[in-house]
mmCIF file of C-alpha atoms (C1' of nucleotides) in Angstrom:
data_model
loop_
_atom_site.group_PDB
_atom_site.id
_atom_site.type_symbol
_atom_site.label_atom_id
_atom_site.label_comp_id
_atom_site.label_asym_id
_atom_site.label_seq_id
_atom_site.Cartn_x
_atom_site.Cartn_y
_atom_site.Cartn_z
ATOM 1 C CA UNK A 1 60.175 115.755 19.023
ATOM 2 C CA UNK A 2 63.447 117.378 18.456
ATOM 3 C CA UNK A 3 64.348 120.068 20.996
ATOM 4 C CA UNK A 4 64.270 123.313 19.654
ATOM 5 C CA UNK A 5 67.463 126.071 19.924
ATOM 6 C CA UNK A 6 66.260 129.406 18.642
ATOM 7 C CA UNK A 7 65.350 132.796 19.649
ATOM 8 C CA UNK A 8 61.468 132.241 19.649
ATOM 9 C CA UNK A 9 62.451 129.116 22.173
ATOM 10 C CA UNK A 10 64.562 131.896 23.995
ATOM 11 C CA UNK A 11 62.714 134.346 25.059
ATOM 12 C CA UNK A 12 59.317 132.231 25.943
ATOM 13 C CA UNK A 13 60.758 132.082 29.152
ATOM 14 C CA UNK A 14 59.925 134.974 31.584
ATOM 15 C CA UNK A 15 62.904 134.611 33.338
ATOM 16 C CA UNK A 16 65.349 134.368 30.600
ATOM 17 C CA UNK A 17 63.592 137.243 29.582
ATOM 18 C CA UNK A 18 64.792 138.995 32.674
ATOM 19 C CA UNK A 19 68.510 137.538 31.677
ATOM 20 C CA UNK A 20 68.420 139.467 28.451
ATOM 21 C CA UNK A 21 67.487 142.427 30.135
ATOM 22 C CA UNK A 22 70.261 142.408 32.515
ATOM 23 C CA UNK A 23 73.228 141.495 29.953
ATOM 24 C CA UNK A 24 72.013 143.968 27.682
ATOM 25 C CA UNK A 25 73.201 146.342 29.399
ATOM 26 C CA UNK A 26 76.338 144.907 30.332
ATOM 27 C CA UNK A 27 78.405 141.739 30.815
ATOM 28 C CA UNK A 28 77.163 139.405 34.060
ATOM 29 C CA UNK A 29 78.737 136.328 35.516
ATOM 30 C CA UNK A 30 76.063 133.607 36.469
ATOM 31 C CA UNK A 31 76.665 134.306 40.088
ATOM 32 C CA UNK A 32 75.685 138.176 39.474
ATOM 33 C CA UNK A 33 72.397 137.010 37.761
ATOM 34 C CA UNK A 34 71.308 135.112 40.179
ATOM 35 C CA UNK A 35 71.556 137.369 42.716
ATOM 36 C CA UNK A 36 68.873 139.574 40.916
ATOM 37 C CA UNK A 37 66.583 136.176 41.491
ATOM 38 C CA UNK A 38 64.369 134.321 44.131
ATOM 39 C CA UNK A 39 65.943 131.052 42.650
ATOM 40 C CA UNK A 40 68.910 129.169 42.800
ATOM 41 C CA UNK A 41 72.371 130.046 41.260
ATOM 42 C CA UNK A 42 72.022 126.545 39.078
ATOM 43 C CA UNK A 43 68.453 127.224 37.688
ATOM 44 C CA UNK A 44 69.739 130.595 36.351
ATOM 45 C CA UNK A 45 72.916 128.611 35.008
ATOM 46 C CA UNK A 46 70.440 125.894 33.181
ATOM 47 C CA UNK A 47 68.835 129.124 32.017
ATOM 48 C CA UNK A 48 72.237 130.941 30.651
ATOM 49 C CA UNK A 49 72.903 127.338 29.475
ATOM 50 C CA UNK A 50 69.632 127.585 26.745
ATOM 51 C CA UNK A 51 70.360 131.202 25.777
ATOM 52 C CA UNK A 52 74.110 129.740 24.524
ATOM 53 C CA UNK A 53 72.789 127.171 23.259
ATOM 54 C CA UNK A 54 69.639 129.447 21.453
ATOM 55 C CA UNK A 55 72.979 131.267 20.252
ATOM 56 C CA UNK A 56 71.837 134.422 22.279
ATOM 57 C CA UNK A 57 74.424 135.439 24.308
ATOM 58 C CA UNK A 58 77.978 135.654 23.984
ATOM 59 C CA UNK A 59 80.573 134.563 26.699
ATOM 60 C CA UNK A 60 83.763 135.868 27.968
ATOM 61 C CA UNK A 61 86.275 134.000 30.555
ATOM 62 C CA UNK A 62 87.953 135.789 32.509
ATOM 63 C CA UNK A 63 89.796 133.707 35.442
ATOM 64 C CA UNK A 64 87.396 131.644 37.097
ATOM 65 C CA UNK A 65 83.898 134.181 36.345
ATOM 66 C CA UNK A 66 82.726 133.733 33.188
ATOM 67 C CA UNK A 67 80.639 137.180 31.529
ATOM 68 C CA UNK A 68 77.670 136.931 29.308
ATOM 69 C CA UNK A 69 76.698 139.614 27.374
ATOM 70 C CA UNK A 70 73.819 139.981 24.723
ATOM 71 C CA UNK A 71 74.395 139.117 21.247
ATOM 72 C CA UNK A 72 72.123 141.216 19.764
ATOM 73 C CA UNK A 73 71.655 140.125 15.989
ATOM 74 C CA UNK A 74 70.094 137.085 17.771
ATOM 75 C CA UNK A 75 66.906 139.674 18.958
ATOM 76 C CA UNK A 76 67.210 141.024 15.176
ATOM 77 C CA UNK A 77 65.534 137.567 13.921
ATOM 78 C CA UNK A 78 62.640 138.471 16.541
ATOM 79 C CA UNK A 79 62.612 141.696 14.716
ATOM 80 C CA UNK A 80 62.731 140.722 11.393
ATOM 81 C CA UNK A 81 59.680 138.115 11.905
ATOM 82 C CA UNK A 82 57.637 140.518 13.380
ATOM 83 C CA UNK A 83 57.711 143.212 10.553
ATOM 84 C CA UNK A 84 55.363 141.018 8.120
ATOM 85 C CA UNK A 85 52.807 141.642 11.074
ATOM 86 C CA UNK A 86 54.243 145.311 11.973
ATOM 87 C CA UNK A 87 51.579 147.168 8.912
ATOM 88 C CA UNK A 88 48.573 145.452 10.815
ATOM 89 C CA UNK A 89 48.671 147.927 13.839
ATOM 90 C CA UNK A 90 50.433 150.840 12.121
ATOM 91 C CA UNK A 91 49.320 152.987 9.263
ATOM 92 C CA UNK A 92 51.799 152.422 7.105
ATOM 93 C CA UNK A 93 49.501 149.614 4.622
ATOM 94 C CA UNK A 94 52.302 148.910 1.955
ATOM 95 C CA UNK A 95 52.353 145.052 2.966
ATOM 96 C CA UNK A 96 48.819 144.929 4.189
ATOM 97 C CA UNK A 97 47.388 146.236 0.766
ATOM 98 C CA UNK A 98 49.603 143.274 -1.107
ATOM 99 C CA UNK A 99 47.725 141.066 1.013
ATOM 100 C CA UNK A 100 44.308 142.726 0.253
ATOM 101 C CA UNK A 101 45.309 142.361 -3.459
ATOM 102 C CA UNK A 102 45.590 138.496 -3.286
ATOM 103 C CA UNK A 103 42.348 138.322 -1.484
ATOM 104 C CA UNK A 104 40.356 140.502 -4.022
ATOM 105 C CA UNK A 105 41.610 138.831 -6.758
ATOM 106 C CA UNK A 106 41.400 135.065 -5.278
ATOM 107 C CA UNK A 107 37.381 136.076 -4.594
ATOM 108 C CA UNK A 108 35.432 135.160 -7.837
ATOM 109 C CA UNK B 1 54.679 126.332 38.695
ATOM 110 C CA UNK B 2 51.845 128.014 36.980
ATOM 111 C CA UNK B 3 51.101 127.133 32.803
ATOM 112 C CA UNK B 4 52.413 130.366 31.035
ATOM 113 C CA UNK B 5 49.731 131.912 28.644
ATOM 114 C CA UNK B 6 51.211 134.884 27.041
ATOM 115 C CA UNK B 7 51.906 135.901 23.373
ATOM 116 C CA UNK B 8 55.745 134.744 24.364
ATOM 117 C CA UNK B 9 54.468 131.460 24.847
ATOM 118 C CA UNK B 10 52.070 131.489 21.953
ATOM 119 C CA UNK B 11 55.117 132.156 19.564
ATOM 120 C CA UNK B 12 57.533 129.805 20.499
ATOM 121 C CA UNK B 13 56.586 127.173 18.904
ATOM 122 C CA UNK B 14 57.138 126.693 14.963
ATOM 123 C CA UNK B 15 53.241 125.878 13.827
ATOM 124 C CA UNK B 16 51.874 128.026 15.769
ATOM 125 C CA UNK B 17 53.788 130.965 14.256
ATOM 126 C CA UNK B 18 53.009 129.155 10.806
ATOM 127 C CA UNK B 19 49.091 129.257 11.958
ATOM 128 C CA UNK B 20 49.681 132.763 13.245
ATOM 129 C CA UNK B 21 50.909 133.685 9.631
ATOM 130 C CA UNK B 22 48.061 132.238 8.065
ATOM 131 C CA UNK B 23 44.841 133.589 9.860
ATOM 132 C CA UNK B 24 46.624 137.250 9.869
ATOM 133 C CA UNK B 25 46.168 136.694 5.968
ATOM 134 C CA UNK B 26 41.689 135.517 6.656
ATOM 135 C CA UNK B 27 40.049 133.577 9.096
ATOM 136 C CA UNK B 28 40.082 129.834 8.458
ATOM 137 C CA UNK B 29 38.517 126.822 10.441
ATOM 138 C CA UNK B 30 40.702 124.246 12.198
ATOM 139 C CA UNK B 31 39.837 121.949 9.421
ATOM 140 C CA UNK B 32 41.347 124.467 6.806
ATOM 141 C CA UNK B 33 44.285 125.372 9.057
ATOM 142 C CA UNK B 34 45.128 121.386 9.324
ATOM 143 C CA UNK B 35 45.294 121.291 5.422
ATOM 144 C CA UNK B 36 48.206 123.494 5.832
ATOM 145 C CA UNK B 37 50.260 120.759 7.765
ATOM 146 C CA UNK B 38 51.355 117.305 8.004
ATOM 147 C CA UNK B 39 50.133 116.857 11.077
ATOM 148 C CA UNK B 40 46.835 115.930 12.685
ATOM 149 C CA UNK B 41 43.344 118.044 13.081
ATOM 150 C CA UNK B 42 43.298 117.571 16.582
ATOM 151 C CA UNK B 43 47.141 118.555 16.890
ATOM 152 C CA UNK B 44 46.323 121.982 15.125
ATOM 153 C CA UNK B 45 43.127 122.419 17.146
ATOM 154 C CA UNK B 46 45.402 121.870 20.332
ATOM 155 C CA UNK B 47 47.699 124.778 19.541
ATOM 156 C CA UNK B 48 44.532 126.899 18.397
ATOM 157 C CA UNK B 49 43.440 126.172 22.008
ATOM 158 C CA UNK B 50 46.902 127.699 23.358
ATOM 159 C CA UNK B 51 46.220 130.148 20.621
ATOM 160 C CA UNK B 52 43.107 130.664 22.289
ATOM 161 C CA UNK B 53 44.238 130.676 25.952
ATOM 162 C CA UNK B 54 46.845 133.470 25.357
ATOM 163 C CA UNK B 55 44.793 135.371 23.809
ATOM 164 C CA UNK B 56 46.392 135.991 20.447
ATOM 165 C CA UNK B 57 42.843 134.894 18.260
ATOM 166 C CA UNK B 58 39.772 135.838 18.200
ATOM 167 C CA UNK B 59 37.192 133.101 16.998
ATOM 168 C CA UNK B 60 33.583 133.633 15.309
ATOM 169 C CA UNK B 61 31.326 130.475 15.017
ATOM 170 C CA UNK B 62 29.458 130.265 12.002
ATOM 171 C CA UNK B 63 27.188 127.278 12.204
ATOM 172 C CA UNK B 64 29.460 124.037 12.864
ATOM 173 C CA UNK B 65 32.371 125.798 11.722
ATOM 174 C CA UNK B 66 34.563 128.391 13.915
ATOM 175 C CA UNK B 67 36.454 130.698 12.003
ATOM 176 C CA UNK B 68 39.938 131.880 13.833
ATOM 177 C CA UNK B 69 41.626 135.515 13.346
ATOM 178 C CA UNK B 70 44.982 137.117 14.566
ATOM 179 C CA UNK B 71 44.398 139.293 17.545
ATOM 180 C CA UNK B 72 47.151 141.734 16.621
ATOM 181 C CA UNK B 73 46.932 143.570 19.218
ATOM 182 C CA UNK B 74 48.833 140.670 21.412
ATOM 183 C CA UNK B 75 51.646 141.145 18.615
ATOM 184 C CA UNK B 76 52.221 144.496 19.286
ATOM 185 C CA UNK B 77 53.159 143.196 22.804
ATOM 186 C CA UNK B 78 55.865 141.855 21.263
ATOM 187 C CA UNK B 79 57.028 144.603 19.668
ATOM 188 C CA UNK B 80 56.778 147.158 22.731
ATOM 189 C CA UNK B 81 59.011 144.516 24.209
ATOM 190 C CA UNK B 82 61.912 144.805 21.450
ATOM 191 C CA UNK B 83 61.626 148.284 21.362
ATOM 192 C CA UNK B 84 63.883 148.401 23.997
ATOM 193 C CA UNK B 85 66.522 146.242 22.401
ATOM 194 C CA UNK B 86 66.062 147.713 18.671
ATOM 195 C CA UNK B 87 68.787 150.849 19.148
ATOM 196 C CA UNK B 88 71.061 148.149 20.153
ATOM 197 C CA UNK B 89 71.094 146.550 15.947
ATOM 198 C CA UNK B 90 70.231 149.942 14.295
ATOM 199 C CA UNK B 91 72.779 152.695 13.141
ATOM 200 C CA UNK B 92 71.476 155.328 15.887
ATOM 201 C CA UNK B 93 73.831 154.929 18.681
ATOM 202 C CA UNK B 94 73.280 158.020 19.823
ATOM 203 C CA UNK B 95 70.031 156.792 21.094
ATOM 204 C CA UNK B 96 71.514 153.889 22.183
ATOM 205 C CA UNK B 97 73.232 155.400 25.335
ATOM 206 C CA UNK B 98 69.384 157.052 26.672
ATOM 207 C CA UNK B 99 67.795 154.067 26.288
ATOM 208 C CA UNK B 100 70.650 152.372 28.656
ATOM 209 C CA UNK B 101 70.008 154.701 30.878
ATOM 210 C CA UNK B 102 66.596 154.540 30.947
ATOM 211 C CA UNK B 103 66.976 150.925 31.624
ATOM 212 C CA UNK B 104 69.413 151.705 34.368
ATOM 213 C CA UNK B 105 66.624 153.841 35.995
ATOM 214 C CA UNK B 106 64.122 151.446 35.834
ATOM 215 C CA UNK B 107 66.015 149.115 37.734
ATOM 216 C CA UNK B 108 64.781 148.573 41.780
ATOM 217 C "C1'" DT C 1 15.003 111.363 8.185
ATOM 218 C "C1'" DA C 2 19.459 109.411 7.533
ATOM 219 C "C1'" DT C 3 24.174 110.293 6.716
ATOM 220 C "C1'" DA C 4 28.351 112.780 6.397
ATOM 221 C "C1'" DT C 5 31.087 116.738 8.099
ATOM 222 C "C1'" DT C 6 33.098 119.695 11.553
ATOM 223 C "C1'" DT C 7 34.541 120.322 15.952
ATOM 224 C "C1'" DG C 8 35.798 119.994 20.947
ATOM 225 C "C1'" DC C 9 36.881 117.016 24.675
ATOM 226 C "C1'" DA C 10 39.058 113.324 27.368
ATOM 227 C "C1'" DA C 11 42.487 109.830 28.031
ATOM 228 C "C1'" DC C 12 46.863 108.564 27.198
ATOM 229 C "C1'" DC C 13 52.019 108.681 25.931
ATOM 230 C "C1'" DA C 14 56.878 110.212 25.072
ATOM 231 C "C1'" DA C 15 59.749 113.989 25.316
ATOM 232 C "C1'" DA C 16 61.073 118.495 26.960
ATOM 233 C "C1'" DT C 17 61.174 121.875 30.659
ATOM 234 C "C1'" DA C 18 62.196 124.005 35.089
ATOM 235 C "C1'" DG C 19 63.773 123.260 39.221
ATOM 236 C "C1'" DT C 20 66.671 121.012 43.158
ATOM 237 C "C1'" DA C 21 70.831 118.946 45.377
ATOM 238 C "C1'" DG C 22 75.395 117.195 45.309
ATOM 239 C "C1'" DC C 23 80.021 117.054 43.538
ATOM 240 C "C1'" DA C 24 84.364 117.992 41.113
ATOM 241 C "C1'" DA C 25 87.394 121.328 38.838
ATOM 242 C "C1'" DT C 26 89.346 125.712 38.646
ATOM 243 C "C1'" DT C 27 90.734 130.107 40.600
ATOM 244 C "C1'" DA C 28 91.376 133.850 44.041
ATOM 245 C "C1'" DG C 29 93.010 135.372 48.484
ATOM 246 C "C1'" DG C 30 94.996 134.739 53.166
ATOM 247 C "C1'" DC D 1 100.179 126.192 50.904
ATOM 248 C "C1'" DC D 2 95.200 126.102 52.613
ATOM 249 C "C1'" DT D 3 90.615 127.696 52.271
ATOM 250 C "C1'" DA D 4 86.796 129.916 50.171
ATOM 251 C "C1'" DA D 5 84.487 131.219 45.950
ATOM 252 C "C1'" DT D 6 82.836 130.437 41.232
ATOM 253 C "C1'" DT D 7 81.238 127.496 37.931
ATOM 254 C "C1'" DG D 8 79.720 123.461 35.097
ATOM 255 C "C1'" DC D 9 78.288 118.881 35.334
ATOM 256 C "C1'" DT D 10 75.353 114.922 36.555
ATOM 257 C "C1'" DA D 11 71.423 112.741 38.514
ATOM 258 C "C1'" DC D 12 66.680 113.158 40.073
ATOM 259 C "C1'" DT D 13 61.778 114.944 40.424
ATOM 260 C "C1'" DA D 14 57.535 117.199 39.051
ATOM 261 C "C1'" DT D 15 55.178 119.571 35.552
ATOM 262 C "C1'" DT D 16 54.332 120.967 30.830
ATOM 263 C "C1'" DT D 17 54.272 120.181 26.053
ATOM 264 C "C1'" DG D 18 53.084 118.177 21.622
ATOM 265 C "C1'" DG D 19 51.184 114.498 19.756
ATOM 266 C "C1'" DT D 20 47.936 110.462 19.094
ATOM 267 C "C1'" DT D 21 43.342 107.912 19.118
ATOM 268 C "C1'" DG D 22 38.571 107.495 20.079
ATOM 269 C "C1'" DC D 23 34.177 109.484 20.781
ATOM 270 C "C1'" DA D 24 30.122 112.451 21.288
ATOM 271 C "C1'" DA D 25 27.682 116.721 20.017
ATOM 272 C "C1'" DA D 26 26.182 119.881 16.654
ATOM 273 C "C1'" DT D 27 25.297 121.059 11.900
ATOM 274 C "C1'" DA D 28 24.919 120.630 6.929
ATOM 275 C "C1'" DT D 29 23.292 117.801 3.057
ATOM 276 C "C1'" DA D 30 21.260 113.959 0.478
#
DNA sequence: TATATTTGCAACCAAATAGTAGCAATTAGG
DNA sequence: CCTAATTGCTACTATTTGGTTGCAAATATA
Protein backbone atom coordinates (compact mmCIF):
# COMPACT_ATOMS: atom_id res chain seq x y z
CA UNK A 1 0.00 0.00 0.00
CA UNK A 2 1.73 3.04 -1.20
CA UNK A 3 0.98 6.19 0.79
CA UNK A 4 -0.99 8.51 -0.98
CA UNK A 5 0.04 12.57 -1.51
CA UNK A 6 -2.89 14.34 -3.09
CA UNK A 7 -5.56 16.75 -2.47
CA UNK A 8 -8.41 14.12 -1.89
CA UNK A 9 -5.75 12.64 0.90
CA UNK A 10 -5.59 16.41 2.03
CA UNK A 11 -8.48 17.54 2.96
CA UNK A 12 -10.02 14.10 4.56
CA UNK A 13 -8.69 15.40 7.55
CA UNK A 14 -10.98 17.72 9.63
CA UNK A 15 -8.29 19.43 11.02
CA UNK A 16 -6.22 20.09 8.06
CA UNK A 17 -9.33 21.23 6.87
CA UNK A 18 -9.29 23.90 9.51
CA UNK A 19 -5.43 24.62 8.26
CA UNK A 20 -6.69 25.52 4.83
CA UNK A 21 -9.12 27.70 6.18
CA UNK A 22 -6.78 29.69 8.17
CA UNK A 23 -3.89 30.13 5.41
CA UNK A 24 -6.36 31.01 2.98
CA UNK A 25 -6.71 33.92 4.18
CA UNK A 26 -3.30 34.70 4.90
CA UNK A 27 0.22 33.40 5.56
CA UNK A 28 0.62 31.44 9.23
CA UNK A 29 3.71 30.12 10.90
CA UNK A 30 3.12 26.61 12.56
CA UNK A 31 3.29 28.20 15.94
CA UNK A 32 0.25 30.64 14.91
CA UNK A 33 -1.81 27.54 13.81
CA UNK A 34 -1.55 25.85 16.60
CA UNK A 35 -2.59 28.29 18.73
CA UNK A 36 -6.09 28.22 17.00
CA UNK A 37 -6.00 24.31 18.33
CA UNK A 38 -6.68 22.07 21.47
CA UNK A 39 -3.55 20.04 20.28
CA UNK A 40 -0.04 20.22 20.32
CA UNK A 41 2.25 22.57 18.24
CA UNK A 42 3.93 19.15 16.64
CA UNK A 43 0.59 17.42 15.64
CA UNK A 44 -0.32 20.61 13.68
CA UNK A 45 3.38 20.54 12.24
CA UNK A 46 2.88 16.61 11.15
CA UNK A 47 -0.32 18.09 9.75
CA UNK A 48 1.39 21.21 7.72
CA UNK A 49 3.98 18.46 6.99
CA UNK A 50 1.10 16.30 4.69
CA UNK A 51 -0.41 19.44 3.14
CA UNK A 52 3.47 20.13 1.64
CA UNK A 53 3.84 17.08 0.93
CA UNK A 54 -0.08 16.80 -0.77
CA UNK A 55 1.57 19.92 -2.63
CA UNK A 56 -1.13 22.20 -0.94
CA UNK A 57 0.45 24.86 0.57
CA UNK A 58 3.22 26.97 -0.23
CA UNK A 59 6.03 28.06 2.26
CA UNK A 60 7.92 31.14 2.92
CA UNK A 61 11.10 31.54 5.40
CA UNK A 62 11.49 34.29 6.85
CA UNK A 63 14.26 34.21 9.79
CA UNK A 64 13.52 31.51 12.02
CA UNK A 65 9.19 31.45 11.36
CA UNK A 66 8.42 29.83 8.48
CA UNK A 67 4.69 31.12 6.62
CA UNK A 68 2.35 28.83 4.86
CA UNK A 69 -0.03 30.08 2.70
CA UNK A 70 -2.65 28.26 0.41
CA UNK A 71 -1.76 27.22 -2.95
CA UNK A 72 -4.86 27.36 -4.42
CA UNK A 73 -4.70 25.50 -7.91
CA UNK A 74 -4.19 22.51 -5.53
CA UNK A 75 -8.26 23.03 -4.32
CA UNK A 76 -8.87 23.57 -8.27
CA UNK A 77 -8.28 19.61 -8.79
CA UNK A 78 -11.11 19.21 -5.98
CA UNK A 79 -13.03 21.45 -8.23
CA UNK A 80 -12.45 20.10 -11.37
CA UNK A 81 -13.43 16.38 -10.10
CA UNK A 82 -16.45 17.45 -8.74
CA UNK A 83 -18.00 19.13 -11.90
CA UNK A 84 -18.72 15.58 -13.68
CA UNK A 85 -21.10 15.21 -10.55
CA UNK A 86 -22.02 19.14 -10.37
CA UNK A 87 -25.33 18.56 -13.30
CA UNK A 88 -26.76 15.85 -10.80
CA UNK A 89 -28.03 18.47 -8.20
CA UNK A 90 -28.31 21.48 -10.52
CA UNK A 91 -30.52 22.04 -13.49
CA UNK A 92 -28.22 22.57 -15.85
CA UNK A 93 -28.53 18.55 -17.59
CA UNK A 94 -25.90 19.05 -20.47
CA UNK A 95 -23.62 16.16 -18.93
CA UNK A 96 -26.41 14.31 -17.26
CA UNK A 97 -28.41 13.91 -20.63
CA UNK A 98 -24.93 12.41 -22.33
CA UNK A 99 -25.15 9.98 -19.69
CA UNK A 100 -28.92 9.26 -20.24
CA UNK A 101 -27.97 8.82 -23.96
CA UNK A 102 -25.52 5.90 -23.28
CA UNK A 103 -28.03 4.28 -21.07
CA UNK A 104 -30.96 4.44 -23.62
CA UNK A 105 -29.04 3.28 -26.22
CA UNK A 106 -27.01 0.40 -24.21
CA UNK A 107 -30.86 -0.91 -23.17
CA UNK A 108 -32.00 -3.35 -25.97
CA UNK B 1 -10.13 9.16 18.51
CA UNK B 2 -13.46 8.60 16.94
CA UNK B 3 -13.65 6.68 13.06
CA UNK B 4 -14.48 9.69 10.70
CA UNK B 5 -17.62 8.97 8.48
CA UNK B 6 -18.15 11.89 6.29
CA UNK B 7 -18.25 12.41 2.46
CA UNK B 8 -14.43 13.82 3.11
CA UNK B 9 -13.57 10.55 4.21
CA UNK B 10 -15.61 8.68 1.67
CA UNK B 11 -13.56 10.47 -1.16
CA UNK B 12 -10.21 10.11 -0.21
CA UNK B 13 -9.51 7.16 -1.28
CA UNK B 14 -8.87 6.34 -5.15
CA UNK B 15 -11.61 3.28 -5.66
CA UNK B 16 -13.92 4.61 -3.88
CA UNK B 17 -14.08 7.76 -6.03
CA UNK B 18 -13.76 5.21 -9.06
CA UNK B 19 -16.99 3.31 -7.44
CA UNK B 20 -18.50 6.71 -6.75
CA UNK B 21 -18.11 7.46 -10.59
CA UNK B 22 -19.64 4.40 -11.56
CA UNK B 23 -23.01 4.02 -9.58
CA UNK B 24 -23.65 7.97 -10.32
CA UNK B 25 -23.80 6.53 -14.01
CA UNK B 26 -26.76 3.19 -12.60
CA UNK B 27 -26.93 1.17 -9.72
CA UNK B 28 -24.77 -1.95 -9.81
CA UNK B 29 -24.27 -4.87 -7.24
CA UNK B 30 -20.96 -5.39 -5.43
CA UNK B 31 -20.41 -8.25 -7.72
CA UNK B 32 -20.68 -5.87 -10.83
CA UNK B 33 -18.75 -3.06 -9.13
CA UNK B 34 -15.76 -5.75 -8.40
CA UNK B 35 -15.66 -6.47 -12.24
CA UNK B 36 -14.54 -2.99 -12.52
CA UNK B 37 -11.24 -3.67 -10.50
CA UNK B 38 -8.35 -5.79 -9.91
CA UNK B 39 -9.02 -6.26 -6.68
CA UNK B 40 -11.15 -8.55 -4.55
CA UNK B 41 -15.21 -8.73 -4.01
CA UNK B 42 -14.90 -8.48 -0.51
CA UNK B 43 -12.32 -5.47 -0.83
CA UNK B 44 -15.00 -3.50 -2.95
CA UNK B 45 -17.81 -4.56 -0.62
CA UNK B 46 -15.57 -3.12 2.30
CA UNK B 47 -15.38 0.36 0.81
CA UNK B 48 -19.22 0.07 -0.21
CA UNK B 49 -19.61 -0.44 3.58
CA UNK B 50 -17.63 2.99 4.25
CA UNK B 51 -19.65 4.06 1.30
CA UNK B 52 -22.46 3.04 3.26
CA UNK B 53 -21.46 4.38 6.71
CA UNK B 54 -20.95 7.98 5.40
CA UNK B 55 -23.75 8.07 3.87
CA UNK B 56 -22.88 8.83 0.28
CA UNK B 57 -25.20 5.54 -1.26
CA UNK B 58 -28.26 4.56 -1.07
CA UNK B 59 -28.82 0.68 -1.53
CA UNK B 60 -32.11 -1.24 -2.80
CA UNK B 61 -32.15 -5.10 -2.35
CA UNK B 62 -33.62 -6.89 -5.04
CA UNK B 63 -33.75 -10.53 -4.13
CA UNK B 64 -30.02 -11.74 -3.31
CA UNK B 65 -28.68 -8.91 -5.05
CA UNK B 66 -28.33 -5.17 -3.55
CA UNK B 67 -28.15 -2.61 -6.00
CA UNK B 68 -25.94 0.64 -4.81
CA UNK B 69 -26.66 4.42 -6.02
CA UNK B 70 -24.81 7.83 -5.48
CA UNK B 71 -26.48 9.82 -2.79
CA UNK B 72 -25.65 13.16 -4.39
CA UNK B 73 -26.83 15.00 -2.08
CA UNK B 74 -23.55 14.15 0.25
CA UNK B 75 -21.59 15.58 -2.93
CA UNK B 76 -23.03 18.73 -2.82
CA UNK B 77 -21.44 18.88 0.70
CA UNK B 78 -18.49 19.03 -0.96
CA UNK B 79 -19.16 21.59 -3.07
CA UNK B 80 -20.76 24.09 -0.39
CA UNK B 81 -17.38 23.50 1.15
CA UNK B 82 -15.24 24.83 -1.97
CA UNK B 83 -17.48 27.46 -2.51
CA UNK B 84 -15.64 29.32 -0.23
CA UNK B 85 -12.27 28.76 -1.83
CA UNK B 86 -13.58 28.98 -5.64
CA UNK B 87 -13.15 33.13 -5.96
CA UNK B 88 -9.71 32.42 -4.88
CA UNK B 89 -8.86 30.35 -8.79
CA UNK B 90 -11.55 32.29 -10.78
CA UNK B 91 -11.08 35.72 -12.63
CA UNK B 92 -13.60 37.63 -10.14
CA UNK B 93 -11.38 39.16 -7.65
CA UNK B 94 -13.58 41.55 -6.89
CA UNK B 95 -15.51 38.98 -5.06
CA UNK B 96 -12.60 37.68 -3.76
CA UNK B 97 -11.99 40.46 -1.10
CA UNK B 98 -16.06 39.89 0.46
CA UNK B 99 -15.65 36.52 0.71
CA UNK B 100 -12.28 37.20 2.91
CA UNK B 101 -14.10 39.14 4.85
CA UNK B 102 -16.79 37.11 5.37
CA UNK B 103 -14.39 34.54 6.50
CA UNK B 104 -12.78 37.05 8.77
CA UNK B 105 -16.25 37.52 10.42
CA UNK B 106 -16.93 34.15 10.92
CA UNK B 107 -13.99 33.70 12.88
CA UNK B 108 -14.60 33.33 17.08
C1' DT C 1 -34.65 -30.96 -4.26
C1' DA C 2 -29.90 -30.15 -5.19
C1' DT C 3 -26.57 -26.95 -6.72
C1' DA C 4 -24.59 -22.66 -7.92
C1' DT C 5 -24.60 -17.61 -7.16
C1' DT C 6 -24.57 -13.45 -4.44
C1' DT C 7 -23.66 -11.30 -0.40
C1' DG C 8 -22.33 -9.91 4.39
C1' DC C 9 -19.64 -10.99 8.34
C1' DA C 10 -15.68 -12.23 11.23
C1' DA C 11 -10.85 -13.00 11.94
C1' DC C 12 -6.56 -11.72 10.74
C1' DC C 13 -2.44 -8.97 8.83
C1' DA C 14 0.63 -5.17 7.15
C1' DA C 15 0.81 -0.47 6.48
C1' DA C 16 -0.66 4.22 7.29
C1' DT C 17 -2.44 7.70 10.42
C1' DA C 18 -2.73 10.83 14.34
C1' DG C 19 -0.92 11.89 18.30
C1' DT C 20 2.83 12.46 22.12
C1' DA C 21 7.48 13.55 24.06
C1' DG C 22 12.21 14.69 23.66
C1' DC C 23 16.04 16.84 21.35
C1' DA C 24 18.99 19.57 18.28
C1' DA C 25 19.50 23.53 15.19
C1' DT C 26 18.57 28.12 14.13
C1' DT C 27 17.22 32.81 15.25
C1' DA C 28 15.67 36.84 18.01
C1' DG C 29 16.23 39.82 21.95
C1' DG C 30 18.32 41.32 26.38
C1' DC D 1 27.43 36.91 24.72
C1' DC D 2 23.45 34.37 27.04
C1' DT D 3 18.77 33.01 27.06
C1' DA D 4 14.33 32.26 25.17
C1' DA D 5 11.59 31.21 21.14
C1' DT D 6 10.58 28.76 16.83
C1' DT D 7 10.90 24.87 14.21
C1' DG D 8 11.91 20.23 12.19
C1' DC D 9 13.38 15.78 13.26
C1' DT D 10 13.29 11.18 15.40
C1' DA D 11 11.37 7.58 18.13
C1' DC D 12 7.29 5.55 20.20
C1' DT D 13 2.26 4.30 20.92
C1' DA D 14 -2.53 3.48 19.79
C1' DT D 15 -5.91 3.40 16.32
C1' DT D 16 -7.51 3.16 11.59
C1' DT D 17 -7.21 1.58 7.02
C1' DG D 18 -7.13 -1.54 3.11
C1' DG D 19 -6.61 -5.92 2.04
C1' DT D 20 -6.96 -11.12 2.38
C1' DT D 21 -9.25 -15.75 3.35
C1' DG D 22 -12.89 -18.58 4.96
C1' DC D 23 -17.61 -19.32 5.93
C1' DA D 24 -22.62 -19.11 6.52
C1' DA D 25 -27.10 -17.28 4.98
C1' DA D 26 -30.22 -16.21 1.42
C1' DT D 27 -31.73 -16.66 -3.30
C1' DA D 28 -31.90 -18.16 -8.07
C1' DT D 29 -31.70 -22.09 -11.27
C1' DA D 30 -31.21 -26.81 -12.99
Amino acid sequence: METRRDIFQAIADPTRRAIIGLIAITAMTPGDLASHFNTSRQAISKHIKVLVECEVVKQEVSGREIFYQLDINKMKEVDEWLEKYRCLWEKRFDQLENVLEKLKTKKK
